[in-house]
PDB file of C-alpha atoms in Angstrom:
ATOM      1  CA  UNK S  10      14.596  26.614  14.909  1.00 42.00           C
ATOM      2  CA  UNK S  11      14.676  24.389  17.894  1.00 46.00           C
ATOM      3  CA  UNK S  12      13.328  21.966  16.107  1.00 79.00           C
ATOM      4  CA  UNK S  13      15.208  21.758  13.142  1.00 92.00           C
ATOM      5  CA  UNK S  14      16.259  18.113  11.883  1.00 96.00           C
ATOM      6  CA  UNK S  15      19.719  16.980  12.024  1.00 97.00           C
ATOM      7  CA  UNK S  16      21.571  13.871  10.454  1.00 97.00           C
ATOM      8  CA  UNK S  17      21.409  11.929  13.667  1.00 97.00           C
ATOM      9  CA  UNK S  18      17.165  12.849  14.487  1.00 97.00           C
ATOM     10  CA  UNK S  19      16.816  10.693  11.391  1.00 97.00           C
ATOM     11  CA  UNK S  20      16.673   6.500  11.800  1.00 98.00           C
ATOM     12  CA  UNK S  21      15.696   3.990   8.944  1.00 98.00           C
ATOM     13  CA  UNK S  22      11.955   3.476   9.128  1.00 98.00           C
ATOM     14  CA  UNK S  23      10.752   6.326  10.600  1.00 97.00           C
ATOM     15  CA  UNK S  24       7.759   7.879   8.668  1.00 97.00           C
ATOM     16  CA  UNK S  25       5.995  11.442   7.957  1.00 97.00           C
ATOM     17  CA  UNK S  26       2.812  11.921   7.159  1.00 97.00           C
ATOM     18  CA  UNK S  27       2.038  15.303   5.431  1.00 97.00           C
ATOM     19  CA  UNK S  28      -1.533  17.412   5.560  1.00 98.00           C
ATOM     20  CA  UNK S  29      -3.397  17.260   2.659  1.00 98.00           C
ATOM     21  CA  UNK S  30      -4.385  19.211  -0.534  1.00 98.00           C
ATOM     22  CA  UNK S  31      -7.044  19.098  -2.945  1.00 98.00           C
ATOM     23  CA  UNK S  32      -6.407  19.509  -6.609  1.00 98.00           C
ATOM     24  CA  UNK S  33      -8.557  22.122  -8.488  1.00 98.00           C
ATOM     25  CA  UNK S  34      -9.171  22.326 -12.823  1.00 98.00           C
ATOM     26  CA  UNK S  35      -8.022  25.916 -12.602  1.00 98.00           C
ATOM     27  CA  UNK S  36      -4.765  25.122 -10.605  1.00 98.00           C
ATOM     28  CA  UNK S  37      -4.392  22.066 -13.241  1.00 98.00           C
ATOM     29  CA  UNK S  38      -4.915  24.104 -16.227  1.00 98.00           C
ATOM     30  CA  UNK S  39      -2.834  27.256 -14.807  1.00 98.00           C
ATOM     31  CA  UNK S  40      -0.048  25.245 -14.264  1.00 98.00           C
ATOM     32  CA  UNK S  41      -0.138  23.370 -17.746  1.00 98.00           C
ATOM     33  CA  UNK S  42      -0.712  26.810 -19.211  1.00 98.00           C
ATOM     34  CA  UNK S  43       2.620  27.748 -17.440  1.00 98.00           C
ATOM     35  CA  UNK S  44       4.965  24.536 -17.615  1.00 98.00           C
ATOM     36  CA  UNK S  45       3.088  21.639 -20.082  1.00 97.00           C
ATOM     37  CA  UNK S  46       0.842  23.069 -22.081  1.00 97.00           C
ATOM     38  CA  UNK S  47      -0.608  19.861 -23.699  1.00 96.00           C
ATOM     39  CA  UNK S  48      -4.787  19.328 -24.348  1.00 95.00           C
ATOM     40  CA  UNK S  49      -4.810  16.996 -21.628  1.00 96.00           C
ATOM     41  CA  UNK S  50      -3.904  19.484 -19.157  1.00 97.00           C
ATOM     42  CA  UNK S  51      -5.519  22.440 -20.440  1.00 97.00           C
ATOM     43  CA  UNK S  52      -9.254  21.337 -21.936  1.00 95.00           C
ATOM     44  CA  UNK S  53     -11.327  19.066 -20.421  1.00 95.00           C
ATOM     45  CA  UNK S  54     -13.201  18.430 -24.269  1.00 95.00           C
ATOM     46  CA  UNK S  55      -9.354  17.698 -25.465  1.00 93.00           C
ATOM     47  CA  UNK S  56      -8.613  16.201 -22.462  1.00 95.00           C
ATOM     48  CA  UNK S  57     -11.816  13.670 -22.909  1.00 95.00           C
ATOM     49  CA  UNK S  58     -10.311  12.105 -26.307  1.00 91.00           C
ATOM     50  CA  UNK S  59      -7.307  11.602 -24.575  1.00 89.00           C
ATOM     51  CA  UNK S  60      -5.548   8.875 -23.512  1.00 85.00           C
ATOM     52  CA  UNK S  61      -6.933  10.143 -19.792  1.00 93.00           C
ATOM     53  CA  UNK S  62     -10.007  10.144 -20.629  1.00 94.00           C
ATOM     54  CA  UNK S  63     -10.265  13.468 -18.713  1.00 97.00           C
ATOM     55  CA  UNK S  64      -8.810  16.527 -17.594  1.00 98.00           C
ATOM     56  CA  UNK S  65      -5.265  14.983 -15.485  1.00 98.00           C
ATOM     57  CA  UNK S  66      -2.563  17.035 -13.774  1.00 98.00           C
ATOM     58  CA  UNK S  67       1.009  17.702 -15.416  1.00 98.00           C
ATOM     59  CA  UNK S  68       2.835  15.197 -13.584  1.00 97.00           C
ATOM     60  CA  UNK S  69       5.850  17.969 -12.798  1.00 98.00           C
ATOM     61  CA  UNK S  70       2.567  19.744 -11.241  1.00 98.00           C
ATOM     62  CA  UNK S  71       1.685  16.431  -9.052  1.00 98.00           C
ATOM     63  CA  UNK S  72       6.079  16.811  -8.113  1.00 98.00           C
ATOM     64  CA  UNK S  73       5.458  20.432  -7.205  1.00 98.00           C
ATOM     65  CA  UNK S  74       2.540  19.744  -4.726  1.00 98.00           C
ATOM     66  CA  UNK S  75       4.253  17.037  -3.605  1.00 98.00           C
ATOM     67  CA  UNK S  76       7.426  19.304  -2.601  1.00 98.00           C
ATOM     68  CA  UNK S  77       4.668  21.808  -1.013  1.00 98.00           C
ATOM     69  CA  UNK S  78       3.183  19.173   0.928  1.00 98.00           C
ATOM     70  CA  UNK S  79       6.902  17.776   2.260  1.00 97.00           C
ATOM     71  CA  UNK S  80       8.110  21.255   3.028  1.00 96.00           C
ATOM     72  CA  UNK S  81       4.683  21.787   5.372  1.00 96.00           C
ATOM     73  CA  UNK S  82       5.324  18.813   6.988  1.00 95.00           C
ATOM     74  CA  UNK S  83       7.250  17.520  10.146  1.00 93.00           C
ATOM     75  CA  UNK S  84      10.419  16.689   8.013  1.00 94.00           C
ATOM     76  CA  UNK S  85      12.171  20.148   8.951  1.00 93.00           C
ATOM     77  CA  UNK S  86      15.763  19.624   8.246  1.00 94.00           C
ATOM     78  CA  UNK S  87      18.184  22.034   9.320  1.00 92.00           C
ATOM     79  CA  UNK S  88      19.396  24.539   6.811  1.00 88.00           C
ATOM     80  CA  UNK S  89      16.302  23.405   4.437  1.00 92.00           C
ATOM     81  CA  UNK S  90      15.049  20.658   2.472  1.00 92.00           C
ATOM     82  CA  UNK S  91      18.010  20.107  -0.448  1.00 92.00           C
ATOM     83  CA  UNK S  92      17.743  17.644  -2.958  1.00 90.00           C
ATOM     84  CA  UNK S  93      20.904  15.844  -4.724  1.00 85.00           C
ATOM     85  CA  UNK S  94      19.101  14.375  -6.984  1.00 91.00           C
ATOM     86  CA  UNK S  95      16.446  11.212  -6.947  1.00 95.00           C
ATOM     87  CA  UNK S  96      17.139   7.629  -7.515  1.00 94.00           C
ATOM     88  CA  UNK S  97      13.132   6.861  -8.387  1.00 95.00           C
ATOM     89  CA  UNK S  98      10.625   9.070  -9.652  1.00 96.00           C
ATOM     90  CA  UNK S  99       7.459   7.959 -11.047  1.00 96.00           C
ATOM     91  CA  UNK S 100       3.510   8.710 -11.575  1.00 96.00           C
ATOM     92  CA  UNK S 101       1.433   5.562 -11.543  1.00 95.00           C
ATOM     93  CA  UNK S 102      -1.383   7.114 -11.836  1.00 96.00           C
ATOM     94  CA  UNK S 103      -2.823  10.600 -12.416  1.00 96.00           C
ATOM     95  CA  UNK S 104      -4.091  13.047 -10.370  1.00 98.00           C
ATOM     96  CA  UNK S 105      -7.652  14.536 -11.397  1.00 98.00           C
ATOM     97  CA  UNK S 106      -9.833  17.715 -10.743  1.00 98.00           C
ATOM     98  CA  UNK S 107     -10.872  17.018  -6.851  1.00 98.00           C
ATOM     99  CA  UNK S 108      -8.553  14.724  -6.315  1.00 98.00           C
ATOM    100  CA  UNK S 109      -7.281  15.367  -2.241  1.00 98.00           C
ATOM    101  CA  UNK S 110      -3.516  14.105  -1.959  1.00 98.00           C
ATOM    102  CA  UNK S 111      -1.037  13.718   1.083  1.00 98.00           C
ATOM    103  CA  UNK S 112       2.288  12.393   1.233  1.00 98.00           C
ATOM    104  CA  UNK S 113       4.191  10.221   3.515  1.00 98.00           C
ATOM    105  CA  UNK S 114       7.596   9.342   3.420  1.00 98.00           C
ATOM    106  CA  UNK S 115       9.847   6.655   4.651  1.00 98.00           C
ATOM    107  CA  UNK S 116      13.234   6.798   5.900  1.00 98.00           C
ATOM    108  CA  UNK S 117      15.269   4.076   4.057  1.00 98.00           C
ATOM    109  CA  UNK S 118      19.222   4.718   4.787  1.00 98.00           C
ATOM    110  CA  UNK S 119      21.088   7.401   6.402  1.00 98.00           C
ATOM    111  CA  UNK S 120      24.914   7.905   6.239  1.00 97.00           C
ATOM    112  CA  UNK S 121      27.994  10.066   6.603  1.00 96.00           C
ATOM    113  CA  UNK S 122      29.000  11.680   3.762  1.00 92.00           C
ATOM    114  CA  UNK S 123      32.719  10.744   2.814  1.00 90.00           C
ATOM    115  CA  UNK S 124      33.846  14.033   1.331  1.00 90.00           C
ATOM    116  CA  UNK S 125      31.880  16.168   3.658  1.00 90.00           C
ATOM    117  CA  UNK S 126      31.930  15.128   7.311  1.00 89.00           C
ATOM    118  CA  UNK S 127      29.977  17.832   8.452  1.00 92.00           C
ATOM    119  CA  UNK S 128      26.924  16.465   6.588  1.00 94.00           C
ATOM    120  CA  UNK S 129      25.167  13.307   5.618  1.00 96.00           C
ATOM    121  CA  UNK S 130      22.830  12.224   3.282  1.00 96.00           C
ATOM    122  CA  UNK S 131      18.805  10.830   4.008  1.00 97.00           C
ATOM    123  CA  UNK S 132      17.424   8.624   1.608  1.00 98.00           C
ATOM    124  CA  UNK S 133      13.742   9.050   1.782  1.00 98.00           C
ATOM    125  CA  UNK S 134      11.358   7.442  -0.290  1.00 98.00           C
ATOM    126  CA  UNK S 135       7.922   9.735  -0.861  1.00 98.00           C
ATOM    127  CA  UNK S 136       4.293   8.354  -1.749  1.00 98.00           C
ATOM    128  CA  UNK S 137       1.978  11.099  -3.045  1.00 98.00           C
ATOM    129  CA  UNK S 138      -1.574   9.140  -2.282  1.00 98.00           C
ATOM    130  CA  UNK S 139      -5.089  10.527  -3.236  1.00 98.00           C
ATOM    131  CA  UNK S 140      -8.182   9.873  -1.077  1.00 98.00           C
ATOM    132  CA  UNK S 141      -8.781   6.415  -1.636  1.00 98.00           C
ATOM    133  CA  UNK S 142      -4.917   5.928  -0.413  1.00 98.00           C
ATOM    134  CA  UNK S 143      -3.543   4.995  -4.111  1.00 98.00           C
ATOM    135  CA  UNK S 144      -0.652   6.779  -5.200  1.00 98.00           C
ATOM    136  CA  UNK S 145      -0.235   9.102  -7.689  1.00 98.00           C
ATOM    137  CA  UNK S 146       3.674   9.817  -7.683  1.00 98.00           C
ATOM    138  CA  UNK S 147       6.558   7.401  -5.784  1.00 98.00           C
ATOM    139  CA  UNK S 148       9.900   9.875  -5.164  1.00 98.00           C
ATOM    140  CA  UNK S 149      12.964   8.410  -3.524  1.00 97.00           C
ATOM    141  CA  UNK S 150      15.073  11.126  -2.846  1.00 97.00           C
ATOM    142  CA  UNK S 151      18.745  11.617  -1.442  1.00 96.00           C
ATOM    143  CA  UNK S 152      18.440  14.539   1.208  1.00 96.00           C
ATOM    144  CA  UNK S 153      21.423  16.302   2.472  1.00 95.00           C
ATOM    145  CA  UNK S 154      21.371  17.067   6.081  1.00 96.00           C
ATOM    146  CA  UNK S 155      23.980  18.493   8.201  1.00 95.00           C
ATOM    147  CA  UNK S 156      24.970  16.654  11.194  1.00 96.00           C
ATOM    148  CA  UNK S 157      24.446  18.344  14.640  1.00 94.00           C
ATOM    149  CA  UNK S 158      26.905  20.807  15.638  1.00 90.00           C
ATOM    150  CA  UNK S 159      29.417  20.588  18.365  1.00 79.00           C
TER     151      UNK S 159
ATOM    152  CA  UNK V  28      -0.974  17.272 -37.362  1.00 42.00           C
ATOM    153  CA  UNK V  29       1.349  15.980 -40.202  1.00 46.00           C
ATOM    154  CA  UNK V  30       4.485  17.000 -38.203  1.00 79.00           C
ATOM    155  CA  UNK V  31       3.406  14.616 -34.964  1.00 91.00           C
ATOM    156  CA  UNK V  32       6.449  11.775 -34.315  1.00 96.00           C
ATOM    157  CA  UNK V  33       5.432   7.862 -33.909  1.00 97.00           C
ATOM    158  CA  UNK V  34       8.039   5.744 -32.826  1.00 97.00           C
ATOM    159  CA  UNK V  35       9.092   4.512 -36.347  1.00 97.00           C
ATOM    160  CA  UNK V  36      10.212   8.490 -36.473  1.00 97.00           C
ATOM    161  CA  UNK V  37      12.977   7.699 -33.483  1.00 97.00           C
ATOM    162  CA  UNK V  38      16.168   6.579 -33.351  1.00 98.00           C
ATOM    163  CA  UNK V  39      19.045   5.879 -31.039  1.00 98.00           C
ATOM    164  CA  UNK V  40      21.380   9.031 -31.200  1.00 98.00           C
ATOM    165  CA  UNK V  41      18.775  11.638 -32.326  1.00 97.00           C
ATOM    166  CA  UNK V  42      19.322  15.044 -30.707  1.00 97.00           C
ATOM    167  CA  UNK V  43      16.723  17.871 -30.000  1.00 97.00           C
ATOM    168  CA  UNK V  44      17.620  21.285 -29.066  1.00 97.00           C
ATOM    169  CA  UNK V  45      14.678  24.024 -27.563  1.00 97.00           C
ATOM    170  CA  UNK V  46      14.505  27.370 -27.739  1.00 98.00           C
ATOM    171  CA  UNK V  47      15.807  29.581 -24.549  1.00 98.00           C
ATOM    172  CA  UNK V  48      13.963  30.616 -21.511  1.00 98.00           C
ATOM    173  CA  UNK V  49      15.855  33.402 -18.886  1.00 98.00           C
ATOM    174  CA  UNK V  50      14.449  32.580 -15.455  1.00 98.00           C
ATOM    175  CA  UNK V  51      14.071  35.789 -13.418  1.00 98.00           C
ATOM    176  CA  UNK V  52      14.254  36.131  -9.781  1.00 98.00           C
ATOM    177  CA  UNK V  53      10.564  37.285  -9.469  1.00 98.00           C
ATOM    178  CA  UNK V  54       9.575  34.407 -11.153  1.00 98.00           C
ATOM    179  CA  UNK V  55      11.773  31.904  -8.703  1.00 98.00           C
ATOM    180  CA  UNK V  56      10.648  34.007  -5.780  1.00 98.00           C
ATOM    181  CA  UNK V  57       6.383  33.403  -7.254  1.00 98.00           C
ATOM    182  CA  UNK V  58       6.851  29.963  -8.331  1.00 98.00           C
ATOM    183  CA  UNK V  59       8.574  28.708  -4.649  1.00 98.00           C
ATOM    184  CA  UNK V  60       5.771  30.640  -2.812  1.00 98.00           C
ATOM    185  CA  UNK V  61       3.406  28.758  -4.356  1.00 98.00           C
ATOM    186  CA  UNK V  62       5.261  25.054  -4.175  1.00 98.00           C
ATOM    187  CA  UNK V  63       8.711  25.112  -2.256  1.00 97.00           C
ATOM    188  CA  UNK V  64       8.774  27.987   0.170  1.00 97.00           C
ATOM    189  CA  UNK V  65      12.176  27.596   1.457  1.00 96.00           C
ATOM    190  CA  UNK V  66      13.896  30.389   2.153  1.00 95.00           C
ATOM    191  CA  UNK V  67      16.479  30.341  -0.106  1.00 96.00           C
ATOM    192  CA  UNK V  68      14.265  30.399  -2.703  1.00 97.00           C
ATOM    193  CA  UNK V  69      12.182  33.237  -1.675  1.00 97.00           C
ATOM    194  CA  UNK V  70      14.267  36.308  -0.114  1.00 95.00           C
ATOM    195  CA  UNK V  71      17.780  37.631  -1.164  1.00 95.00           C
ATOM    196  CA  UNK V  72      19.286  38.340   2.470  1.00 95.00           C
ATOM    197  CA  UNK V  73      18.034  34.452   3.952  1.00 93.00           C
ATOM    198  CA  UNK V  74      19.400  33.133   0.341  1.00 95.00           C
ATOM    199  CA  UNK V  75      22.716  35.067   0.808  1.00 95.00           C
ATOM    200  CA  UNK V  76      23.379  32.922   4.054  1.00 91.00           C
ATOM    201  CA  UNK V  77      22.275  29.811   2.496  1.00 89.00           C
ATOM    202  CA  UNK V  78      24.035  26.988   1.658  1.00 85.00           C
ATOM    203  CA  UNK V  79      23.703  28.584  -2.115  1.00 93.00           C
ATOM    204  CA  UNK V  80      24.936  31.941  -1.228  1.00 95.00           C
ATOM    205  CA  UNK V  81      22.143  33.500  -2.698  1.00 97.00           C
ATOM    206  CA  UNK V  82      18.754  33.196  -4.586  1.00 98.00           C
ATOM    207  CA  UNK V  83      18.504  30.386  -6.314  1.00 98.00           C
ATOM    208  CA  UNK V  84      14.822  28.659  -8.628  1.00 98.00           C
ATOM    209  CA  UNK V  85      13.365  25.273  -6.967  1.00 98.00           C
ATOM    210  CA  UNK V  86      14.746  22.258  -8.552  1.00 97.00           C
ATOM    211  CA  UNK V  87      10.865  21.709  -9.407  1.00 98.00           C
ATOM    212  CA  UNK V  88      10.734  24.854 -10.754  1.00 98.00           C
ATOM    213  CA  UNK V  89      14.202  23.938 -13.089  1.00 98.00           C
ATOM    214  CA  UNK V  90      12.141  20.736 -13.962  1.00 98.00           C
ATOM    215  CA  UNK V  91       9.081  22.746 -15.129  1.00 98.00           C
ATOM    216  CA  UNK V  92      10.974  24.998 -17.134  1.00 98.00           C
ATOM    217  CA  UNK V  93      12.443  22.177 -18.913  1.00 98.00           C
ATOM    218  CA  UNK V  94       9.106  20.402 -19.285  1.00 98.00           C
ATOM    219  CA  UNK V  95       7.994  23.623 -20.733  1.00 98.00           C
ATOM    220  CA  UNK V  96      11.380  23.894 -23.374  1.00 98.00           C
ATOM    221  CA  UNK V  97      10.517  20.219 -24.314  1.00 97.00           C
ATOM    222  CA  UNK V  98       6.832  20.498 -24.847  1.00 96.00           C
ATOM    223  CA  UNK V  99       7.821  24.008 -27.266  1.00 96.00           C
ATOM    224  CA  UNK V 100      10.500  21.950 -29.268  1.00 95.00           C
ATOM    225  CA  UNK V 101      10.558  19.811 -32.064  1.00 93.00           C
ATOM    226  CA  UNK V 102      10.008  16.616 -30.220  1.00 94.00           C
ATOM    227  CA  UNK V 103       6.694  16.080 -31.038  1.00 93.00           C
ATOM    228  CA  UNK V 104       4.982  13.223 -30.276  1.00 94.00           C
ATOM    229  CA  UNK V 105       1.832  11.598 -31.857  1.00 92.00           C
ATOM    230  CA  UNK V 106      -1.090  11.470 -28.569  1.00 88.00           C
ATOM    231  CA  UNK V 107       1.206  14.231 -26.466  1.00 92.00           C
ATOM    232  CA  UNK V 108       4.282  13.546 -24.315  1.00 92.00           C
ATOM    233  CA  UNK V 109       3.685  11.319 -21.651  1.00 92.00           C
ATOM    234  CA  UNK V 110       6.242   9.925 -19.231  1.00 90.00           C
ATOM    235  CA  UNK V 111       5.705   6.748 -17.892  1.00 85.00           C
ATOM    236  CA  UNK V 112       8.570   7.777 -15.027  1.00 91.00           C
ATOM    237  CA  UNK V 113      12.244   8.566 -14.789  1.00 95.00           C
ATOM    238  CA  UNK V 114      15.349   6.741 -14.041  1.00 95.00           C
ATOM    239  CA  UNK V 115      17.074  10.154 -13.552  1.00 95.00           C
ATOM    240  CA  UNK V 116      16.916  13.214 -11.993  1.00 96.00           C
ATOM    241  CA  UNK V 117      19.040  15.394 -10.851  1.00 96.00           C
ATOM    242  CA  UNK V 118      20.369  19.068  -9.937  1.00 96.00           C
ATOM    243  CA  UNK V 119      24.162  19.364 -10.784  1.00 96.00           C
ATOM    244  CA  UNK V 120      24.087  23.119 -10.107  1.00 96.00           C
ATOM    245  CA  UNK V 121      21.665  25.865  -9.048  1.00 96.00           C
ATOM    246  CA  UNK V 122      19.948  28.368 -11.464  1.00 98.00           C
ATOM    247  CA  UNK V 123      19.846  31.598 -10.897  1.00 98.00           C
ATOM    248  CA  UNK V 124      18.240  34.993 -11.229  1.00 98.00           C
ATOM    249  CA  UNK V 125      19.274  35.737 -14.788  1.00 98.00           C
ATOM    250  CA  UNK V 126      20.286  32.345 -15.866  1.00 98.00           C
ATOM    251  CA  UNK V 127      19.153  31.601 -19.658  1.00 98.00           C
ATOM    252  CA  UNK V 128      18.452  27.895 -19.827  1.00 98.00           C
ATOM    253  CA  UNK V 129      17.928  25.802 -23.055  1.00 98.00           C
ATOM    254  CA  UNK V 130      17.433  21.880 -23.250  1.00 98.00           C
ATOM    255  CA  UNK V 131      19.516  19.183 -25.719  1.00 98.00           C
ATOM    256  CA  UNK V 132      17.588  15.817 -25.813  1.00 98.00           C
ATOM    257  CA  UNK V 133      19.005  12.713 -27.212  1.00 98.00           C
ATOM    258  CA  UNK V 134      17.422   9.427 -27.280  1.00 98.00           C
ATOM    259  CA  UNK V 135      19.202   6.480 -26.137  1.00 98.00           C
ATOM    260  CA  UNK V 136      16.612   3.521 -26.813  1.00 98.00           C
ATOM    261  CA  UNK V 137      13.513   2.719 -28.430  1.00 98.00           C
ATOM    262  CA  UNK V 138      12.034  -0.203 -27.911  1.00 97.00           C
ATOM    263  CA  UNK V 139       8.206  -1.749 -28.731  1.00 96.00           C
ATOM    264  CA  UNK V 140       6.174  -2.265 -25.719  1.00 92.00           C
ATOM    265  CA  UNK V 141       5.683  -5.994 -24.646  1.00 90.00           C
ATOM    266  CA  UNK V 142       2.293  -5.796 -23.301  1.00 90.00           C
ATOM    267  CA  UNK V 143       0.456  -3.212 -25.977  1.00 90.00           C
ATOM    268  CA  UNK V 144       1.627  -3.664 -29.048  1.00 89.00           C
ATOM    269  CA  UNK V 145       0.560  -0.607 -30.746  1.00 92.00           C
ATOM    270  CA  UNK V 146       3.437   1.501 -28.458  1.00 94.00           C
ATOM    271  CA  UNK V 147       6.473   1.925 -27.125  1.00 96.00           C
ATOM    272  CA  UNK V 148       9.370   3.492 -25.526  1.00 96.00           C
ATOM    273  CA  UNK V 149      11.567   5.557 -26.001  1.00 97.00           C
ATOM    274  CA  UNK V 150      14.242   6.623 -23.714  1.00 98.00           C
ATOM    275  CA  UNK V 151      15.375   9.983 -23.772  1.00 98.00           C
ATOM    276  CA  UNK V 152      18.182  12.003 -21.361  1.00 98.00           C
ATOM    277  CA  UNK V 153      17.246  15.818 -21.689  1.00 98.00           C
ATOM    278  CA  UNK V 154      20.040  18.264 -20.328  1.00 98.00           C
ATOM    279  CA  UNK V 155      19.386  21.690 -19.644  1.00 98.00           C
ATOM    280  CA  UNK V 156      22.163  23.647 -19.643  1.00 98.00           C
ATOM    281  CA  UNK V 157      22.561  27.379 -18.696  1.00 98.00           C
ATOM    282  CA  UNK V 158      24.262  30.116 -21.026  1.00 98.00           C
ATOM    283  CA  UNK V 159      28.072  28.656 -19.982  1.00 98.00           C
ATOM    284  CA  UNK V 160      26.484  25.801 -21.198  1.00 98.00           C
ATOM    285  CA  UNK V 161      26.773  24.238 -17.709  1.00 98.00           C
ATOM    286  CA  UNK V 162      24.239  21.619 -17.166  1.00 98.00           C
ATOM    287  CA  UNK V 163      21.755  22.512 -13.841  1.00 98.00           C
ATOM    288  CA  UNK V 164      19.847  19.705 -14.396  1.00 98.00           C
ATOM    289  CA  UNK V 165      19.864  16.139 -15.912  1.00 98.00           C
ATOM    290  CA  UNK V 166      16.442  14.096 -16.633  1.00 98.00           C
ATOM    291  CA  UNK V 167      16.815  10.444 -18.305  1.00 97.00           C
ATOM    292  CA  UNK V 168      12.725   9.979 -19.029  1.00 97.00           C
ATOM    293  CA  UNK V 169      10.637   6.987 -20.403  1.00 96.00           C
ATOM    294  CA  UNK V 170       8.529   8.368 -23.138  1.00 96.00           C
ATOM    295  CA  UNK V 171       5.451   6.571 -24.095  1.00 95.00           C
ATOM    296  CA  UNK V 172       5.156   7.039 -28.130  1.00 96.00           C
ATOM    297  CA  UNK V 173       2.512   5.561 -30.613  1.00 95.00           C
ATOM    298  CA  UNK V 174       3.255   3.408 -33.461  1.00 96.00           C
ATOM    299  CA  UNK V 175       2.445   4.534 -36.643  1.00 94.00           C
ATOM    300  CA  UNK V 176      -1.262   3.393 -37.516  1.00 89.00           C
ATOM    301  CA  UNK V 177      -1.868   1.075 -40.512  1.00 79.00           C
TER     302      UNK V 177
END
């Protein structure tokens, strides 16, 4: 736990870069099956006369690879990674069978919190890229992170 | 096909309600393993001495669940539902093992599209609330929606 993140490791501009993961059509269609089950998710024939054009990821799947691929990284806060909520999230693209996607993520403010002085909150903006570096999902998150004890 | 929404078929104040889903812990514990494996989300005793004081579903997981209640209710739109991105997100309170959630959508614009004229917009903010009809999480999407052809 040593090296657990608190409110004052974090500084506006500092970056993580995440490991990567490639997208399969059975994770895509398991997870539509699951969560969105829509044609364009599910058959690639359906998916074709789309407005895709093709077999595309549910875009709450793209969100839940991109938490995956934030909790593996170097971000390791202490007490966990906790959301309050997001001030941005969008998909500008989609994400495709064999697509390979990492994240990295930007610092952009850090503060106190007012009510809780014990903990702060990290704003952190997230960009899921795919292998020729465009992105396929923009996050900006507010992260709450306890400030270091003692 | 005949039941499929265009954007004529929206207006400013309409409400849609799903049907239920109960989120069970095995479920939280599968669905975190896979995308969020924190471990408040994963193990009773770690979850007891969590922030949360004990197990508690993935926001992304909450957000899947309520992509899921959408997709099965009556909002159906012509070509799918697509989301061209969100200006809100966010977790007001924690679901857990147990909870029953449902989802209440009401639109709050709809507007033509200024660079394709053959869609638009429409703006919806979907709560999904649990069985004390406490919201757990709040989603204000932008819906892309056909216009009716001819």
């Amino acid at each position: 736990m040593a090296e657990d993140r608190y409110l004052e490791d974090f500084s506006v501009g500092q970056t993580f870069r995440s490991g990567a993961i490639t997208v399969r059509s059975e994770q895509i269609k398991w997870f539509a099956s699951q969560f969105d089950p829509q044609p364009f998710h599910l058959d690639e024939a359906a998916a074709a006369a789309s407005l895709f054009g093709g077999l595309v990821a549910s875009g709450w799947h793209t969100a839940a690879l991109t938490m995956r691929m934030i909790v593996d990284s170097e971000i390791k806060i202490a007490g966990g990674l906790i959301g309050a909520g997001t001030d941005e999230l969008k998909w500008p693209r989609p994400v495709r069978p064999g697509d390979t996607l990492h994240t990295v993520s930007e610092v952009l403010e850090v503060r106190l919190s007012k009510s809780r002085p014990h903990q702060g909150i990290v704003k952190m903006r997230t960009q899921t890229l795919n292998q020729e570096d465009q992105p396929v999902l923009i996050l900006v998150a507010n992260l709450i992170v306890p400030r270091r004890p003692g």
